[in-house]
mmCIF file of C-alpha atoms in Angstrom:
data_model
loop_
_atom_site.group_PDB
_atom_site.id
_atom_site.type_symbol
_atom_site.label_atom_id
_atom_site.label_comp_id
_atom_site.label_asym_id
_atom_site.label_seq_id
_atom_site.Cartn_x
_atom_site.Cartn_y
_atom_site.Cartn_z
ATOM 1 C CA UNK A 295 15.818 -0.484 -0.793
ATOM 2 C CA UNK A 296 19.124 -1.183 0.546
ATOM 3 C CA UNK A 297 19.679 -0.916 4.139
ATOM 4 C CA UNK A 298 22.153 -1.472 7.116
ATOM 5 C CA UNK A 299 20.668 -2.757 10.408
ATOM 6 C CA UNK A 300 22.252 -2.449 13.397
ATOM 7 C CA UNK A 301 20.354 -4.377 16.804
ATOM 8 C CA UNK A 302 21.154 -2.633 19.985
ATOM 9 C CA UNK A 303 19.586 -5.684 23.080
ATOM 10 C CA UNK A 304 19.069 -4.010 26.503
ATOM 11 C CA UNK A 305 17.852 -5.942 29.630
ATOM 12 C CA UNK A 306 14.422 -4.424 31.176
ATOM 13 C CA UNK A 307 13.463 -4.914 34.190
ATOM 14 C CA UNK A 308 9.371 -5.334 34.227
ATOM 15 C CA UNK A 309 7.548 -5.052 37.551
ATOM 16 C CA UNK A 310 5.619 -8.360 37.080
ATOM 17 C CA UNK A 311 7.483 -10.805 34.770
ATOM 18 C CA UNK A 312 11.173 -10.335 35.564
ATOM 19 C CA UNK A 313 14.116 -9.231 32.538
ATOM 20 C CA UNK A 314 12.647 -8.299 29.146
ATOM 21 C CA UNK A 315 14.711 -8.019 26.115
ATOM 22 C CA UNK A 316 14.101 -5.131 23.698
ATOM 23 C CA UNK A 317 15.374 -4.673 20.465
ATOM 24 C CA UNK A 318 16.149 -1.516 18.213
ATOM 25 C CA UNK A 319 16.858 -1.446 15.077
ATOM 26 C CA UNK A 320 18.458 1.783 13.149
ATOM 27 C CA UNK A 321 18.364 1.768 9.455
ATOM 28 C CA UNK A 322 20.837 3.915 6.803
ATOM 29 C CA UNK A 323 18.716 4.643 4.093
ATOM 30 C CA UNK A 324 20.156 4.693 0.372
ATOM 31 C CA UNK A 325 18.845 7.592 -1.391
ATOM 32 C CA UNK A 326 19.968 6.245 -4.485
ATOM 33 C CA UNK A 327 16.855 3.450 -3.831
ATOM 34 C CA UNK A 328 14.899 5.582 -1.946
ATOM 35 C CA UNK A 329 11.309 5.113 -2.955
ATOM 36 C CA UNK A 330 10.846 8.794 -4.055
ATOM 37 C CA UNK A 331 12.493 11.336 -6.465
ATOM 38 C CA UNK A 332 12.681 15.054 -5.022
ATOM 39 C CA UNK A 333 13.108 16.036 -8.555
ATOM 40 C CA UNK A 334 10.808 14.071 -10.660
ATOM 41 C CA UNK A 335 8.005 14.521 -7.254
ATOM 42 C CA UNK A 336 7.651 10.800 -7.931
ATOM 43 C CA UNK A 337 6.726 8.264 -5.221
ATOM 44 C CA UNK A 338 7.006 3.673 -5.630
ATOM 45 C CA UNK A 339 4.069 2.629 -3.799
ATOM 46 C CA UNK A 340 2.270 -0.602 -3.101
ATOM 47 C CA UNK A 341 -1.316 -0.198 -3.747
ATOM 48 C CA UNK A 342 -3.023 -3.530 -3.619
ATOM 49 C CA UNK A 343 -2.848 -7.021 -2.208
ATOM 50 C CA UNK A 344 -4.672 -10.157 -1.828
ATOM 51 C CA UNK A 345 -4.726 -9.711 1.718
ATOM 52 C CA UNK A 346 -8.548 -10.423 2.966
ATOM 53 C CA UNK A 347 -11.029 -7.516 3.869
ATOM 54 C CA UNK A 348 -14.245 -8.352 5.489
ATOM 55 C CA UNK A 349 -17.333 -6.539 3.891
ATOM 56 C CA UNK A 350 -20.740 -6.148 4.576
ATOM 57 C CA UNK A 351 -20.893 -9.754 2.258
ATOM 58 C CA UNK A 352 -18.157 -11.767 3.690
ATOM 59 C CA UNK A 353 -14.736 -11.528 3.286
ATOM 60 C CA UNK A 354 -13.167 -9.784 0.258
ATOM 61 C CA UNK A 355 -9.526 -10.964 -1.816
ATOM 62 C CA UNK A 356 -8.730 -8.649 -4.895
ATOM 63 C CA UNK A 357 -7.228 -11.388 -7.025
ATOM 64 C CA UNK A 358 -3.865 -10.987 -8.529
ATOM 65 C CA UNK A 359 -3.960 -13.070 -11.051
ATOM 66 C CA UNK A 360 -3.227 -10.934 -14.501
ATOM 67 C CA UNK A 361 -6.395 -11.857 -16.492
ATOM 68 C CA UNK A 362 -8.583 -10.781 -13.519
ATOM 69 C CA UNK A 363 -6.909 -7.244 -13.048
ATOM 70 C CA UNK A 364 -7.691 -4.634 -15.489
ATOM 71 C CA UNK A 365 -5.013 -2.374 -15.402
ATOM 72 C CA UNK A 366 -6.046 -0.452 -18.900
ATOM 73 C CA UNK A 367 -7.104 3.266 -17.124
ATOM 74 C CA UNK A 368 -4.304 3.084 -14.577
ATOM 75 C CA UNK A 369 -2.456 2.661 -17.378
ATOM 76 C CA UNK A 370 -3.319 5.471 -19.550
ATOM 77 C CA UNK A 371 -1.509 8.519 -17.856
ATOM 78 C CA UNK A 372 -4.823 9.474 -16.929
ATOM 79 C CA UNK A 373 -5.788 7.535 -13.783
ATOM 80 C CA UNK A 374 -5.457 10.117 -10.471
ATOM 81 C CA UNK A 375 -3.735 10.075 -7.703
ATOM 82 C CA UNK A 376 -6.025 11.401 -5.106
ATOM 83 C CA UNK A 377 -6.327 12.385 -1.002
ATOM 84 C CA UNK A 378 -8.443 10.153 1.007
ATOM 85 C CA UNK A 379 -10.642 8.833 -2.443
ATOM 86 C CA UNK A 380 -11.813 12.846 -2.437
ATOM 87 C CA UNK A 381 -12.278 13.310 -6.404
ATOM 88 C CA UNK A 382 -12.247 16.970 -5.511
ATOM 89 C CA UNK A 383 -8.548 16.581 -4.581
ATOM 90 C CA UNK A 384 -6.601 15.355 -7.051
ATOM 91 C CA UNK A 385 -2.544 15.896 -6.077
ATOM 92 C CA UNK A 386 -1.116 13.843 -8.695
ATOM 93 C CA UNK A 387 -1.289 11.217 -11.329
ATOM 94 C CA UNK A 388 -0.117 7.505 -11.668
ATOM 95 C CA UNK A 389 2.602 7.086 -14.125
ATOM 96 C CA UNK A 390 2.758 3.510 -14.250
ATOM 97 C CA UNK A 391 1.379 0.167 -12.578
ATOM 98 C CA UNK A 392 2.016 -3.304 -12.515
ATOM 99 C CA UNK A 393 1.081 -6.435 -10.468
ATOM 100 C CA UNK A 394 3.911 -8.053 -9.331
ATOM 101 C CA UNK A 395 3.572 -12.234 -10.423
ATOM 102 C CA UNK A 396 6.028 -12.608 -7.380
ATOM 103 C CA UNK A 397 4.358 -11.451 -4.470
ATOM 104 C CA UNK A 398 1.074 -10.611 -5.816
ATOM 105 C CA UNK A 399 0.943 -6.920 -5.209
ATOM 106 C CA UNK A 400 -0.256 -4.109 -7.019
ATOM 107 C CA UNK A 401 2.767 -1.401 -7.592
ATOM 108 C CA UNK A 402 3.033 1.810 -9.436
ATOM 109 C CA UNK A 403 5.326 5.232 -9.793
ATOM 110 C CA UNK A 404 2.929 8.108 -8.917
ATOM 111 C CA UNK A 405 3.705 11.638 -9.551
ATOM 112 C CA UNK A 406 2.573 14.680 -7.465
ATOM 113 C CA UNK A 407 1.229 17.557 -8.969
ATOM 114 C CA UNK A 408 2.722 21.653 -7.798
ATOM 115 C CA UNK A 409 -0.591 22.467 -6.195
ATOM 116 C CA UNK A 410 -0.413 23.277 -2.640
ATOM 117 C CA UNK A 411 -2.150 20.750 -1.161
ATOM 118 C CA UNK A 412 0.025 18.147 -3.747
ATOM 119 C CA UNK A 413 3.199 19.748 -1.902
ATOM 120 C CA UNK A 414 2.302 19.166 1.333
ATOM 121 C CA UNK A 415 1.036 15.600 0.961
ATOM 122 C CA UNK A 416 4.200 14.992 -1.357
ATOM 123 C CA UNK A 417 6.322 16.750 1.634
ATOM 124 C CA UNK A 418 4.574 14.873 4.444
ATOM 125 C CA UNK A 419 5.793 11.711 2.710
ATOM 126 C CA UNK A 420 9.040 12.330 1.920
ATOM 127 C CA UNK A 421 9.172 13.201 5.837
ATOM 128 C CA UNK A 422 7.882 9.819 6.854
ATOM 129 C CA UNK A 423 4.688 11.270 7.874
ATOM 130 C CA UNK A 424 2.040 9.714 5.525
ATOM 131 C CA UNK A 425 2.829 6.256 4.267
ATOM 132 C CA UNK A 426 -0.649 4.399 3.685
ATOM 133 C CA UNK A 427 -2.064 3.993 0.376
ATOM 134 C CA UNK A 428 -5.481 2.716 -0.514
ATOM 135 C CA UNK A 429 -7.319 1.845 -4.415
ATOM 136 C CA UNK A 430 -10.777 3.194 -5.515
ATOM 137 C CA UNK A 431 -11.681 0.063 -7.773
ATOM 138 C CA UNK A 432 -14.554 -1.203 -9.734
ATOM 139 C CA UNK A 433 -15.774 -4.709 -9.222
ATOM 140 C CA UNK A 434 -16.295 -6.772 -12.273
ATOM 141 C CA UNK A 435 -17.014 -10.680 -10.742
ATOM 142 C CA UNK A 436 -17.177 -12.299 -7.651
ATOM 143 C CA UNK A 437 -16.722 -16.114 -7.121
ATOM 144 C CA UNK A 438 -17.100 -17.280 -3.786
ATOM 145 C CA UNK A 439 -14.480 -19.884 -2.753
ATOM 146 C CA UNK A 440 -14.578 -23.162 -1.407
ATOM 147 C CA UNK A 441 -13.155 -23.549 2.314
ATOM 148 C CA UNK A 442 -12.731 -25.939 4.985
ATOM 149 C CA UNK A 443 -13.501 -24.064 7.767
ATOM 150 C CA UNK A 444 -17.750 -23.329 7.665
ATOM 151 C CA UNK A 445 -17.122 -21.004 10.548
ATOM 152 C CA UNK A 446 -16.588 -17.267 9.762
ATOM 153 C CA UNK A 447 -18.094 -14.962 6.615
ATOM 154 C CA UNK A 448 -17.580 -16.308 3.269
ATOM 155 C CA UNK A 449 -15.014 -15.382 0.802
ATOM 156 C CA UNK A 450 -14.740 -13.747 -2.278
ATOM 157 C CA UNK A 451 -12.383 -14.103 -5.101
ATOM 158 C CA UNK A 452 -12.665 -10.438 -6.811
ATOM 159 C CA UNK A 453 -11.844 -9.663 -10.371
ATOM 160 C CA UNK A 454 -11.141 -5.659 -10.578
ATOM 161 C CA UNK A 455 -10.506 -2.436 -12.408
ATOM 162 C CA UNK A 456 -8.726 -0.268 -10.135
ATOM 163 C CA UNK A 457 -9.971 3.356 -10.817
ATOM 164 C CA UNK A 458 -7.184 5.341 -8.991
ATOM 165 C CA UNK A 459 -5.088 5.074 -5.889
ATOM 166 C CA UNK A 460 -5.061 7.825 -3.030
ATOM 167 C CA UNK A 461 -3.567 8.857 0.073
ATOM 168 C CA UNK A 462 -4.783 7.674 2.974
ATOM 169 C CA UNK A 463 -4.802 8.502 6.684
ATOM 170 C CA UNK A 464 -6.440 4.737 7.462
ATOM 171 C CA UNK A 465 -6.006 2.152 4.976
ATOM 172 C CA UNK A 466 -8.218 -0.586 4.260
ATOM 173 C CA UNK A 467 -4.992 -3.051 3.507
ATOM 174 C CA UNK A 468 -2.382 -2.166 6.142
ATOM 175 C CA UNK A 469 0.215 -4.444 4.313
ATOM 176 C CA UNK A 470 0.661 -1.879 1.320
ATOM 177 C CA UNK A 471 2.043 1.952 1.088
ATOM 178 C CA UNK A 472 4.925 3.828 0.208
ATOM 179 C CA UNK A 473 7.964 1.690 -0.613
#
């Protein structure tokens, strides 16, 4: 997305530490590489990541590695986009996805249905409102992994089929969403 910052610096005063600085930052958004299409009702999103999530049996990373990602249903034009994992609420469909070798994150192009509820939630993220994202997945092997540190849960390398991506309020992986 291409953007223009601009930094505005003010001095603070704070009661018990003396000057601050604080920072704003105003971005122009290009709507030409905005991450959704009015028209098409078709949203880029970040679903996945191998950033760690601690379980009930230690400490969870969705590998991104291409042979341990199924990406064969999400794939199909069938796979649902759905509001808060609800199967009951399906507002759309995933077009396509990828995971990016780069970065190692899941992406796709997901389209909202004309449903009511699809409008809203496709309206309430086009106004900034709801940006987190979240992936209903299928686990299909766990290898725990060797680490230095013996302090803390243990971790797990995950191979996965994701299942379908939704909506969220609260995300299990704050480091994806819209965009």
């Amino acid at each position: 997305m291409e953007t223009k910052n601009k930094i505005k610096q003010e001095e603070v005063q704070s009661k018990d530490k003396g000057p601050k600085e604080r920072f704003q930052r105003v971005f122009n958004i290009d709507k030409k590489n905005s991450p959704f299409d009015e028209e098409k009702r078709t949203v880029d999103i970040a679903f996945s990541s191998e950033e760690p999530y601690e379980r009930s049996f230690g400490m969870e990373i969705l590998s991104h590695e291409e042979q341990d990602v199924k990406m064969d249903f999400l794939n199909s034009g069938n796979a649902p986009l759905l509001l808060d994992h609800d199967a009951t609420k399906q507002i759309g469909v995933i077009e396509n996805a990828t995971i990016s070798k780069a970065d190692k994150v899941g992406r796709a192009t997901v389209r909202f249905g004309k449903s009511n509820l699809a409008t809203e939630v496709f309206q309430d993220i086009i106004d900034g409102i709801r940006n987190n994202v979240s992936v209903g997945y299928e686990i299909s092997n766990m290898e725990k992994m060797e680490t230095e540190d013996d302090e803390g849960p243990d971790s797990y390398k995950v191979k996965w089929t994701p299942l379908e991506v939704s909506s969220v309020s609260i995300p299990a992986d704050t480091s994806v969403g819209v965009g």
